[in-house]
C-alpha positions as CSV (number, residue, x, y, z in Angstrom):
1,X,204.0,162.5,112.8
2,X,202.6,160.1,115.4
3,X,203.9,157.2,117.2
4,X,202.7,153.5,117.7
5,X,203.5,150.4,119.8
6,X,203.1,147.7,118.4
7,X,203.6,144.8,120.9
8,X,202.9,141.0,121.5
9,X,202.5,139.4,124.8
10,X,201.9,136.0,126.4
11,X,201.7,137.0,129.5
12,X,200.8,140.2,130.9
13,X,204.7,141.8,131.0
14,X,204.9,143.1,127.8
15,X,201.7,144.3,127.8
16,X,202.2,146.5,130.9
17,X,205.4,147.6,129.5
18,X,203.5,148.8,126.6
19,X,200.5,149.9,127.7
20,X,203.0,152.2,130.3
21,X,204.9,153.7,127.2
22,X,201.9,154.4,125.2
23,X,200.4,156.3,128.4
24,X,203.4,158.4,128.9
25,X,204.4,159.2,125.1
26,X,200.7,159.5,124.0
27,X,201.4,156.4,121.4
28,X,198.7,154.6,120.1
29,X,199.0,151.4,120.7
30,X,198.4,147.7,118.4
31,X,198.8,144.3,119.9
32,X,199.9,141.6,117.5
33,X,197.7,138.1,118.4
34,X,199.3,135.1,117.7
35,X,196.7,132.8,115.9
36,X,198.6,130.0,116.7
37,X,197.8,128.0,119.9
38,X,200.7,128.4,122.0
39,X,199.6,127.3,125.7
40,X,200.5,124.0,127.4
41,X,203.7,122.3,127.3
42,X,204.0,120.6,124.3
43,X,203.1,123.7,122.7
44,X,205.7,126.1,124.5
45,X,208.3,123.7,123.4
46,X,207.1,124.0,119.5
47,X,206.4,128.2,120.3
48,X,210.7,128.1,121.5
49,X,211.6,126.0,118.2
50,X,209.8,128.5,116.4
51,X,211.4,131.0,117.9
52,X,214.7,130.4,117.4
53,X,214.3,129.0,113.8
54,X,212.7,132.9,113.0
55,X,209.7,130.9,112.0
56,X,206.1,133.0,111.0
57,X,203.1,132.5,112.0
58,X,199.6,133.7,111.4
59,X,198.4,136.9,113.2
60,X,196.2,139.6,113.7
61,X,196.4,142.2,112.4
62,X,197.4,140.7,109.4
63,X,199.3,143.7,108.3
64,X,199.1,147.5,109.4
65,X,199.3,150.7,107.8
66,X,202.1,153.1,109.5
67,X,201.6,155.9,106.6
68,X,201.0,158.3,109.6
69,X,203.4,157.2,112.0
70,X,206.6,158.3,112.2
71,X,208.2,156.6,114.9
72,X,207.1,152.9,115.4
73,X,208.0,150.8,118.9
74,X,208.4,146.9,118.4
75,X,208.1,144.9,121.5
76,X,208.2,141.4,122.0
77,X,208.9,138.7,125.2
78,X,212.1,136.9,125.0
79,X,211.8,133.1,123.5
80,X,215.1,131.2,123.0
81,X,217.4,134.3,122.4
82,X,215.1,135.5,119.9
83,X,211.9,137.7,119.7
84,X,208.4,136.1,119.4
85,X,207.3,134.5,116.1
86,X,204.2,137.1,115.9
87,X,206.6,140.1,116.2
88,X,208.8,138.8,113.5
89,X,206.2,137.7,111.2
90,X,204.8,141.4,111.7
91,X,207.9,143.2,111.4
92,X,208.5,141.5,108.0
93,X,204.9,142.6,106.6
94,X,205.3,146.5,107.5
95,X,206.7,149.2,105.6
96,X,209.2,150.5,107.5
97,X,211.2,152.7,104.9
98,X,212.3,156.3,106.7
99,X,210.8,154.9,110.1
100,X,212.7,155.4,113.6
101,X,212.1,152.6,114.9
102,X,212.5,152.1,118.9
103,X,212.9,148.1,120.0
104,X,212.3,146.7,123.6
105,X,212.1,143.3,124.9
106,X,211.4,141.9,128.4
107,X,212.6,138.5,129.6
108,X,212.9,136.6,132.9
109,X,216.8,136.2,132.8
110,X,218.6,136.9,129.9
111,X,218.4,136.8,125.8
112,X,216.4,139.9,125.3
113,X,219.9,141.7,124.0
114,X,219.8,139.1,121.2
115,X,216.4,138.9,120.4
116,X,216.6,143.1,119.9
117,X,220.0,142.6,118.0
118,X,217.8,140.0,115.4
119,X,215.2,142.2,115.3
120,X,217.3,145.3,114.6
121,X,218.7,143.4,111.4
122,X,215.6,142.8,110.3
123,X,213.9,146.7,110.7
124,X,217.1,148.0,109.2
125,X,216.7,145.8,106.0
126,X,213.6,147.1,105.4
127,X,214.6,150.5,105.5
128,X,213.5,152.0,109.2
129,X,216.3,153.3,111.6
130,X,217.0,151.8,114.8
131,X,216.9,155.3,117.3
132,X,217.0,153.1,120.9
133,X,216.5,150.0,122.1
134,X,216.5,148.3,126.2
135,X,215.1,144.8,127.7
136,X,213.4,144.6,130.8
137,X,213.6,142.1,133.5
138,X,210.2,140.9,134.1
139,X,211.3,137.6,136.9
140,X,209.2,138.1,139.8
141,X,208.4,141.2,139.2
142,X,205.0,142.2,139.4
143,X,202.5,144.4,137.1
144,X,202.8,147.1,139.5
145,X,206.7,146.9,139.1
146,X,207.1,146.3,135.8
147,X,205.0,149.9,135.2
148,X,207.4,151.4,137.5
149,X,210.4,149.8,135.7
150,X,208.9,151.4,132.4
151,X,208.0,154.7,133.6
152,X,212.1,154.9,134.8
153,X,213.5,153.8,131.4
154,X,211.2,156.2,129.3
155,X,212.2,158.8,131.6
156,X,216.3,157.8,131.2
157,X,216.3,157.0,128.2
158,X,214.4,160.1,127.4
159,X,211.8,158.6,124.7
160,X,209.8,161.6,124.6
161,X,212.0,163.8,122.6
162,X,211.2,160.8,119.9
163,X,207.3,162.1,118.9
């Protein structure tokens, strides 16, 4: 069976993280877009609230097929302690039933242990299994970092025994 990242990313960080793991696993590779507008201030604060009230949004895709995968990657910047509303509103749409599931989340500081913790509740209840997880520090840190970071934890953490 095949494996998939599916990510979304404000910024560039969780991008490179999973454009790194998809190179070294041989993943494809799905970003979730956020339909809703989330730049400028006044919209960053509304993007936290929803955040940490688990609120969906609209997205794109609007739903995926993982029939073919096997083992599905979930990663998501840090907002408020939790994971993005896009990554949320994805994870609820899929069919995860008899999926290993492998969560990551990057973050400036802190909160990406939670955010994973929330998200592992919600892959579990619908029926995947949670076979890793790790965060990465993305503050000032740069792309070319960042890869390097990623490279090192699929490399610790051993994620290609996982295809």
């Amino acid at each position: 069976m095949k494996t998939i990242i599916i990510y979304y990313s404000q910024t560039e960080s969780t991008r490179k993280v999973a454009e790194t793991l998809a190179l070294s696993l041989k993943a494809d590779i799905c970003e979730v877009k956020d339909l809703k507008e989330r730049d400028g201030l006044k919209n960053r604060f509304g993007s936290l609230v929803d955040a940490f009230r688990e609120n969906k949004t609209e997205i794109y895709p609007p739903v995926l097929n993982l029939e073919e995968y096997g083992t599905v990657y979930f990663g998501t910047p840090t907002w408020a302690n939790n994971a993005a509303p896009a990554i949320i509103t994805m994870i609820d749409r899929c069919d995860l039933f008899g999926k290993d599931v492998v969560l990551f989340a990057t973050m400036s500081n802190s909160g990406g242990d939670s955010a994973i913790e929330k998200m592992e509740k919600k892959v579990k209840a619908r029926g995947a299994r949670v076979i890793e997880q790790f965060t990465i520090k993305t503050k000032d840190k740069s792309l070319s970092q960042l890869e390097k970071d990623s490279e090192s934890i699929a490399q610790v953490l051993d994620l290609d025994i996982y295809k």
